[in-house]
Coordinates of C-alpha atoms and ligand atoms in Angstrom, one line a residue:
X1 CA 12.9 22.6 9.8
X2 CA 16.4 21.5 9.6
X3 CA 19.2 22.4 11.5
X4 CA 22.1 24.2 9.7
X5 CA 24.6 22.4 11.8
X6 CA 23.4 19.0 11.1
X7 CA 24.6 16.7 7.9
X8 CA 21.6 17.4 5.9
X9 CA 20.6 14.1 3.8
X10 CA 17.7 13.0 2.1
X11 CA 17.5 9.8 4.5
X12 CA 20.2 7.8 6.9
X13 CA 21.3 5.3 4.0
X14 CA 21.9 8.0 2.0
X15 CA 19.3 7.3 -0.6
X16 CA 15.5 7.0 -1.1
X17 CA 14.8 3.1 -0.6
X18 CA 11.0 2.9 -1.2
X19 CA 9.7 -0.9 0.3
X20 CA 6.2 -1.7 1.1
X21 CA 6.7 -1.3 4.4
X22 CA 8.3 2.2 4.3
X23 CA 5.8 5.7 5.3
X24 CA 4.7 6.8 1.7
X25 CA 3.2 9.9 0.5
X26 CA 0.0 10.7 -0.8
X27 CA -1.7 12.1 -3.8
X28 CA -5.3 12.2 -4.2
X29 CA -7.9 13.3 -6.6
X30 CA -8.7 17.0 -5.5
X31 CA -11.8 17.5 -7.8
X32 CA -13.6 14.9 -6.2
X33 CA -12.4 16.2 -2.8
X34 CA -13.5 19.7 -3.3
X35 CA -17.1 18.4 -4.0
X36 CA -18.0 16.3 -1.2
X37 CA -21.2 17.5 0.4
X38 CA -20.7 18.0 4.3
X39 CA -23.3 20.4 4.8
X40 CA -25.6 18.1 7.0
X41 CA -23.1 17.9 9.5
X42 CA -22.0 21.3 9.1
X43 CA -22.2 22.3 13.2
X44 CA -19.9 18.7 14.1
X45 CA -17.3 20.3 11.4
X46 CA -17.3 23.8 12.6
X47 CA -16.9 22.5 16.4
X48 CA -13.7 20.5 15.6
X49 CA -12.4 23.3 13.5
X50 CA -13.0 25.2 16.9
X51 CA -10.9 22.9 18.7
X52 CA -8.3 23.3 15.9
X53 CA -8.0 27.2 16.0
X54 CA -7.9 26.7 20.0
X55 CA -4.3 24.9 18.8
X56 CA -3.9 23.6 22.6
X57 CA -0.6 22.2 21.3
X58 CA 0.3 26.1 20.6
X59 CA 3.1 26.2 23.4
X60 CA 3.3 22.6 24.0
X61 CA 6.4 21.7 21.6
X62 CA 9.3 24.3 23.1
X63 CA 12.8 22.3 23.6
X64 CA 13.9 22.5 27.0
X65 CA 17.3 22.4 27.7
X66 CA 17.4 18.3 28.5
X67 CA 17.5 18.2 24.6
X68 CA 21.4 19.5 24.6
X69 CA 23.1 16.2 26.0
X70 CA 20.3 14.0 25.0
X71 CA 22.4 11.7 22.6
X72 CA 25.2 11.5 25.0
X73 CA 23.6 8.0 26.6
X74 CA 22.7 6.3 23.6
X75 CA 25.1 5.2 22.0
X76 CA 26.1 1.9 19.4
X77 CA 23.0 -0.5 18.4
X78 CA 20.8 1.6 20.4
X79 CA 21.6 4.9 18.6
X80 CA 20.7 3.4 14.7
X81 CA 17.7 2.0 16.4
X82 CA 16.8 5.8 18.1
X83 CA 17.8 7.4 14.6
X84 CA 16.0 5.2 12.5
X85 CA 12.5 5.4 14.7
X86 CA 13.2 9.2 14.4
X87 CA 13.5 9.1 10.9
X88 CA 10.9 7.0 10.3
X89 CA 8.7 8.8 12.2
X90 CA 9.8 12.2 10.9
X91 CA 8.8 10.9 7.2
X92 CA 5.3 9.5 8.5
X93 CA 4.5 13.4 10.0
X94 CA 5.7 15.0 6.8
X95 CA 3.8 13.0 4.5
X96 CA 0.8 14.0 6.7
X97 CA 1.7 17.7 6.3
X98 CA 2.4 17.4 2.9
X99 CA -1.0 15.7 1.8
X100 CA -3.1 17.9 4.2
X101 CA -1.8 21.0 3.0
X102 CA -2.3 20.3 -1.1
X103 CA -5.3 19.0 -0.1
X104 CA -6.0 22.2 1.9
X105 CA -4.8 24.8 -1.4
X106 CA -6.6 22.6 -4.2
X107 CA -10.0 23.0 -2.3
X108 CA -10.2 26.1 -0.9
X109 CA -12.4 28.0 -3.2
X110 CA -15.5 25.3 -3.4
X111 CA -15.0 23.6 -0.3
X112 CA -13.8 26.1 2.7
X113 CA -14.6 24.4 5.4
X114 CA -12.8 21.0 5.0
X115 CA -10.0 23.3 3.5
X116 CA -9.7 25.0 6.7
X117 CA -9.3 21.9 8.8
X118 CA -6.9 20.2 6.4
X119 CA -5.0 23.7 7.0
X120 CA -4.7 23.4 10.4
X121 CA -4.1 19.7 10.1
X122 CA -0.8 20.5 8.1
X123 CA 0.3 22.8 10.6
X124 CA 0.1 20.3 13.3
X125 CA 2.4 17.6 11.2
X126 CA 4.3 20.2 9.9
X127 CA 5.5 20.7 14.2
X128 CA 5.6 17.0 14.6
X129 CA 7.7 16.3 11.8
X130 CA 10.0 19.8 12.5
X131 CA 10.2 18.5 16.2
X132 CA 11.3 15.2 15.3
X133 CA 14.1 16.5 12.9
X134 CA 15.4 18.8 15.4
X135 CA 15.9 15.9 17.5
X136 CA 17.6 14.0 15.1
X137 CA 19.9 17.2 14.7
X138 CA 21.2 17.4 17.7
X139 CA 23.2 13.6 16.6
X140 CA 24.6 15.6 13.8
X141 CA 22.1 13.8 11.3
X142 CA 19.0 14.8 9.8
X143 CA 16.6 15.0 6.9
X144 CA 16.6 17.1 4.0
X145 CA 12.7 17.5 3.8
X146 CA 12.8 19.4 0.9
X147 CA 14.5 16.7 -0.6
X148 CA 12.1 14.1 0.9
X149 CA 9.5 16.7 -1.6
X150 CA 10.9 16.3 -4.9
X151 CA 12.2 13.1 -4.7
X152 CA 9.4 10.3 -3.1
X153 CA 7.0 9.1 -5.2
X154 CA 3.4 9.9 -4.8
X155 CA 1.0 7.4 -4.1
X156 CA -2.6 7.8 -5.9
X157 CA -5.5 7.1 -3.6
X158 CA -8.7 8.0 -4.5
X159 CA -10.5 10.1 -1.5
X160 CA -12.5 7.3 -0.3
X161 CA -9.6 5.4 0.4
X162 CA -7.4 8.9 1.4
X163 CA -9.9 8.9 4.3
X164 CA -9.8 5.0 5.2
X165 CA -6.1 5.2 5.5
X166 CA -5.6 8.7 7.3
X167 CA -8.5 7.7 9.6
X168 CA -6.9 4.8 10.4
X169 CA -3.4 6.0 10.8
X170 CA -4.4 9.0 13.1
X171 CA -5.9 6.6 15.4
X172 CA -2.8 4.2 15.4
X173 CA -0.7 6.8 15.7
X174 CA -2.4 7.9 18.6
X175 CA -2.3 4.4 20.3
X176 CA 0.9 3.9 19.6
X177 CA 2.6 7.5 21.6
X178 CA 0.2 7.1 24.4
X179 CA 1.3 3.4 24.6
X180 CA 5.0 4.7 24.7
X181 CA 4.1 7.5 27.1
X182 CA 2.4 5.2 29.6
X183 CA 5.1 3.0 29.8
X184 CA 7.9 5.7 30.3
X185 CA 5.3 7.3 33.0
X186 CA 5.0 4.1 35.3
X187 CA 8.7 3.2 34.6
X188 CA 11.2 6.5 33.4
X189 CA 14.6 4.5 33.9
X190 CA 13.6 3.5 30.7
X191 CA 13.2 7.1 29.4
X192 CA 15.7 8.1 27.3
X193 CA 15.6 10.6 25.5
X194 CA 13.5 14.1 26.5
X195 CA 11.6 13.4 23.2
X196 CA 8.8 11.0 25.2
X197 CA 8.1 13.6 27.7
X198 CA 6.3 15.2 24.8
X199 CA 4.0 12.3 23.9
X200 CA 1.2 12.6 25.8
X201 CA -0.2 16.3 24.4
X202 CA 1.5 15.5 21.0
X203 CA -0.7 12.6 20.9
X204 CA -4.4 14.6 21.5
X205 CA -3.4 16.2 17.9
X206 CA -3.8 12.7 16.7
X207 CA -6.5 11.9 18.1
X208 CA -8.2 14.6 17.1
X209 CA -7.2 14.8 13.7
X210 CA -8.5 10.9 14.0
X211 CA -12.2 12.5 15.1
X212 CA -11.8 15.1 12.0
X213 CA -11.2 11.9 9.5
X214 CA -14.1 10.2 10.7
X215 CA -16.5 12.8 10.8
X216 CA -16.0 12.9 6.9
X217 CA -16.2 9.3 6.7
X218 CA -19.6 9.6 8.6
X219 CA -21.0 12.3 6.3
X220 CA -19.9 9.8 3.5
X221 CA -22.0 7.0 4.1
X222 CA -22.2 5.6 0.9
X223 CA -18.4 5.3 1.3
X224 CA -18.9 3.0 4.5
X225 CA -22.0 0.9 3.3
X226 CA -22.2 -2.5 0.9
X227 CA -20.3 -5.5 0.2
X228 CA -17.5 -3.5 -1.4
X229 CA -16.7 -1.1 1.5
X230 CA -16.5 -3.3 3.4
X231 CA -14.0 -5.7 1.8
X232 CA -11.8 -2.3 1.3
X233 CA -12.4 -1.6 5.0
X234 CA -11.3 -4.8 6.1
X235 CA -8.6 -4.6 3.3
X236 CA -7.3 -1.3 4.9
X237 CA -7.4 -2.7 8.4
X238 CA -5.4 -5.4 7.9
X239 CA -2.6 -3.6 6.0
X240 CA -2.2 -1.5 8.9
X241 CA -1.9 -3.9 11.1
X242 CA 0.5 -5.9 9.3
X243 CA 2.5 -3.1 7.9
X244 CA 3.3 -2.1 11.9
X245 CA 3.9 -5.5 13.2
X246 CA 6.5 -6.4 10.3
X247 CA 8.2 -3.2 10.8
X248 CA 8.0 -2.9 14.4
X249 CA 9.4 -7.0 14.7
X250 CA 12.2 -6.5 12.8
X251 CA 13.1 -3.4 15.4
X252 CA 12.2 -4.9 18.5
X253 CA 15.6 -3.8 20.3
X254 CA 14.1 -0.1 20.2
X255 CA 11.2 -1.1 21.9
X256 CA 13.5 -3.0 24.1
X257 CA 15.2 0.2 25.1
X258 CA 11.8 1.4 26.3
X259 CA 11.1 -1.3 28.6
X260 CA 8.8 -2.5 26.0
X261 CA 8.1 -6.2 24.1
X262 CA 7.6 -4.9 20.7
X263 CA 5.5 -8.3 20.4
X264 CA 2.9 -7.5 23.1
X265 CA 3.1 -3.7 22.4
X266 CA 1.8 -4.2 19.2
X267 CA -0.7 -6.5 19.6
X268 CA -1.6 -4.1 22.4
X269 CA -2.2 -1.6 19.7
X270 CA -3.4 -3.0 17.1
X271 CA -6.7 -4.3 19.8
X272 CA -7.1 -0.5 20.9
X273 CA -6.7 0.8 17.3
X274 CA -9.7 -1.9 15.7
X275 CA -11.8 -1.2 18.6
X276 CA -11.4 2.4 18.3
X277 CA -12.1 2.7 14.5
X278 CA -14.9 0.6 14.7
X279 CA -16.4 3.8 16.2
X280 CA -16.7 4.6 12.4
X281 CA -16.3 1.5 10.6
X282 CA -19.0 -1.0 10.3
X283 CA -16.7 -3.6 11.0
X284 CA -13.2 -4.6 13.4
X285 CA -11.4 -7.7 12.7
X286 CA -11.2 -10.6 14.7
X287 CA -7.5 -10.0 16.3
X288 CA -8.3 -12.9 19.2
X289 CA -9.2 -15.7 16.5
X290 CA -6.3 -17.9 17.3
X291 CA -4.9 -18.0 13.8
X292 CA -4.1 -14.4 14.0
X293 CA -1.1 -13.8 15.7
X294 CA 0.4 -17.3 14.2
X295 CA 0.2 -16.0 10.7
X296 CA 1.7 -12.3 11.6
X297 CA 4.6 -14.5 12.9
X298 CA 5.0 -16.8 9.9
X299 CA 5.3 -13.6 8.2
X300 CA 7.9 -12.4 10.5
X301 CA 10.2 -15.7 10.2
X302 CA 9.4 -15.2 6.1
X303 CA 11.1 -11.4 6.3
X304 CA 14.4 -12.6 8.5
X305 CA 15.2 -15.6 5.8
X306 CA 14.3 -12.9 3.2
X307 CA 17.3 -11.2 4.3
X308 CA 19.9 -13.5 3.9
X309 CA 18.0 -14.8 0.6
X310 CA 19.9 -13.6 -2.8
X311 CA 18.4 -13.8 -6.0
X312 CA 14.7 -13.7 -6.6
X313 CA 14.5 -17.3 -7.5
X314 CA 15.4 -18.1 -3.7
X315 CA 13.1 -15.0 -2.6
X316 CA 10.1 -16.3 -4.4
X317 CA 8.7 -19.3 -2.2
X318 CA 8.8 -16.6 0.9
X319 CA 7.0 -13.7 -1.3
X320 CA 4.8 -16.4 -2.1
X321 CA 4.2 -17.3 1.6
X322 CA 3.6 -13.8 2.7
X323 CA 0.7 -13.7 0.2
X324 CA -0.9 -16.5 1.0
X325 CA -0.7 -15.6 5.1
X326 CA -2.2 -12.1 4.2
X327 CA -5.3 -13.7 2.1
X328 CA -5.5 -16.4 5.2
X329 CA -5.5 -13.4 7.7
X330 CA -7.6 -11.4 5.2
X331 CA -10.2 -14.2 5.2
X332 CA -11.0 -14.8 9.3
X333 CA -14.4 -13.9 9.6
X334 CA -15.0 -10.4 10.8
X335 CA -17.1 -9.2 13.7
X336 CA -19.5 -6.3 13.6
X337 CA -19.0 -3.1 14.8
X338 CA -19.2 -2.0 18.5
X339 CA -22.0 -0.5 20.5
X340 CA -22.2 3.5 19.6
X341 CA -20.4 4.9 23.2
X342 CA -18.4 2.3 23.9
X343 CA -15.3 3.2 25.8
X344 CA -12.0 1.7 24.1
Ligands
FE2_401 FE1 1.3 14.1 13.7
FE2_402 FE1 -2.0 13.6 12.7

C-alpha cells in the first residue's frame, strides 16, 4: 500500500500523537461476536453479502493519469491542510480494515456468514485506505501502515457498542464524501485534486457497509431497547457529532479550499447523518434545539485558547468547560425515531 518512492513515516509529525479527537482503532470481544444469532434474518444478510461479492467498486478505484501533477497547485497552507485530511482519512479507512478483518478471522468457524461480510468489508477499506496513501505519495509523504499496526493502541469496545460506532461512522462517512462530491459537481473550480472525482462510487461502499451494520443492530434488538440503550445511543450520537465538528473547526481552511463553510457543512451532516441512523436507532437528537450549535461553538472557542494555554493548571477551567457543554448538549431532550421509509 505504500509507495517505495515516498518518505515512509508512521504519521506527518513524525510520531504517534493519540488525542481524543484523533481516528482510533478497535478491538472487540470476538467470543461474543462469533455467537450472535442472525439466523432470523438470514435472507436480508445473504442479499447484502450479494451486493458485496457483486464488488461494484471492483474497477472503480484505477489512477488516471490527472494523479501525476496533482500536487503541483497546492501548495503552502493549503498543502498541510490537503496532507493532513489525507492522512487523517487514510487512518480512519485502515482502522476499518483492520477491525473488519480480525473480526472476519476470529469468527469464521462459528459464525460464517457475518465472517464473510466483515471479509469483504476489509477489502473495501483496505482500497480506500491504499487509494488514499497513494495519493499522499505522490507529495513525496506517506504512511507506514504497518507501522500504524504495531504501534496504535487498541481501543476495547464491546460488540454492542463496535456496532453503534461503526454504524454510525459508515453513515457519516457517507454523508460527509457525497457532501464533498456535490459541491465539487455544481462548482469544479474548486476541485483540486483528482482524488474527489472518486467520491461519489467510493461513497455507495459506505453506505452500504452502513446497511450491513444496521442490519446486525436490527437482529440485536435487545441491544436497541430500554433505558440503557438508549442513553448509550444518544451517548454515541453525540460523540460523533462533536468529535467531527471540533476537528473539522479547527481545519476549516481545507474546507475552504473546497468552496465549502466547514461550519454549515457540518451541521449539514451531522442533520442527514441523525436522520439517517434513526432508520435504526430508536432515537435522533434534537440538532435544531437552539442551544445546540451555541454549545458546539463554546467548545470550539474552549479548543483555540487551549492552544496557547501551558500548563495544566491554566488548561483545567477550559477541560472543565468542555465537560460541562457535552453533559448540557448530552441532556437536550431527544426526539423519537422517524417514520419506517422516510427519505433522508
Ligand atoms: Fe471506507
Ligand atoms: Fe466503510
Amino acid at each position: 500500500m505504500v509507495s517505495s518512492a515516498a518518505e515512509v513515516r508512521p504519521g506527518m509529525q513524525g510520531e504517534i500523537k493519540d488525542t481524543l479527537l484523533t481516528p482510533r482503532f478497535y478491538t472487540t470481544d470476538f467470543q461474543e461476536m462469533e455467537s450472535l444469532d442472525i439466523n432470523e434474518q438470514e435472507p436480508e444478510f445473504r442479499a447484502v453479502l450479494q451486493e458485496f461479492i457483486t464488488d461494484y467498486n471492483r474497477n472503480h478505484f484505477v489512477r488516471d493519469d490527472q494523479f501525476g501533477k496533482s500536487f503541483e497547485r497546492i501548495r503552502g497552507e493549503e498543502r498541510t491542510l490537503f496532507l493532513e485530511f489525507l492522512e487523517r482519512s487514510c487512518t480512519a479507512e485502515f482502522s476499518g480494515f483492520l477491525l473488519y478483518k480480525e473480526v472476519a478471522r476470529r469468527i469464521r468457524e462459528k459464525n460464517p456468514l457475518l465472517a464473510e461480510c466483515f471479509r469483504l468489508m476489509s477489502r473495501d477499506e483496505a482500497r480506500h485506505a491504499g487509494f488514499l496513501n497513494k495519493a499522499m505519495a505522490d507529495s513525496g509523504i506517506s504512511l507506514d501502515l504497518s507501522f500504524l499496526t504495531k504501534a496504535k493502541k487498541y481501543t476495547f469496545f464491546k460488540p454492542k457498542f463496535i456496532f453503534y460506532a461503526t454504524y454510525l461512522s459508515e453513515k457519516i462517512g457517507y454523508w460527509r464524501y457525497i457532501l464533498i462530491f456535490r459541491q465539487l459537481q455544481s462548482d469544479p473550480k474548486f476541485r483540486i485534486h483528482p482524488l474527489f472525482n472518486y467520491f461519489e462510487n467510493w461513497c455507495q461502499d459506505e453506505s452500504r457497509h452502513g446497511d450491513f451494520m444496521g442490519l446486525v443492530l436490527n437482529s440485536q434488538s435487545r441491544w436497541l431497547n430500554g433505558t440503557s440503550n438508549r442513553l448509550w445511543i444518544r451517548f454515541f450520537l453525540l460523540s460523533v457529532f462533536v468529535t467531527m465538528y471540533l476537528n473539522d473547526q479547527k481545519r476549516s481552511g481545507f474546507y475552504k479550499m473546497l468552496g465549502l463553510d466547514a461550519k454549515d457543512y457540518d451541521l449539514r451532516v451531522i442533520e442527514k447523518t441523525n436522520r439517517d441512523a434513526s432508520k435504526v436507532f430508536p432515537l435522533l437528537l434534537d440538532v435544531d434545539h437552539p442551544e445546540f450549535v451555541r454549545l458546539l461553538d463554546v467548545c470550539v472557542e474552549n479548543n483555540k485558547k487551549l492552544e496557547s494555554k501551558q500548563n495544566m493548571l491554566s488548561k483545567l477551567p477550559l477541560y472543565l468547560s468542555n465537560g460541562l457543554n457535552f453533559l448540557r448538549l448530552y441532556l437536550i431532550p431527544t426526539k423519537e425515531s422517524l417514520p419506517k421509509g422516510t427519505v433522508c
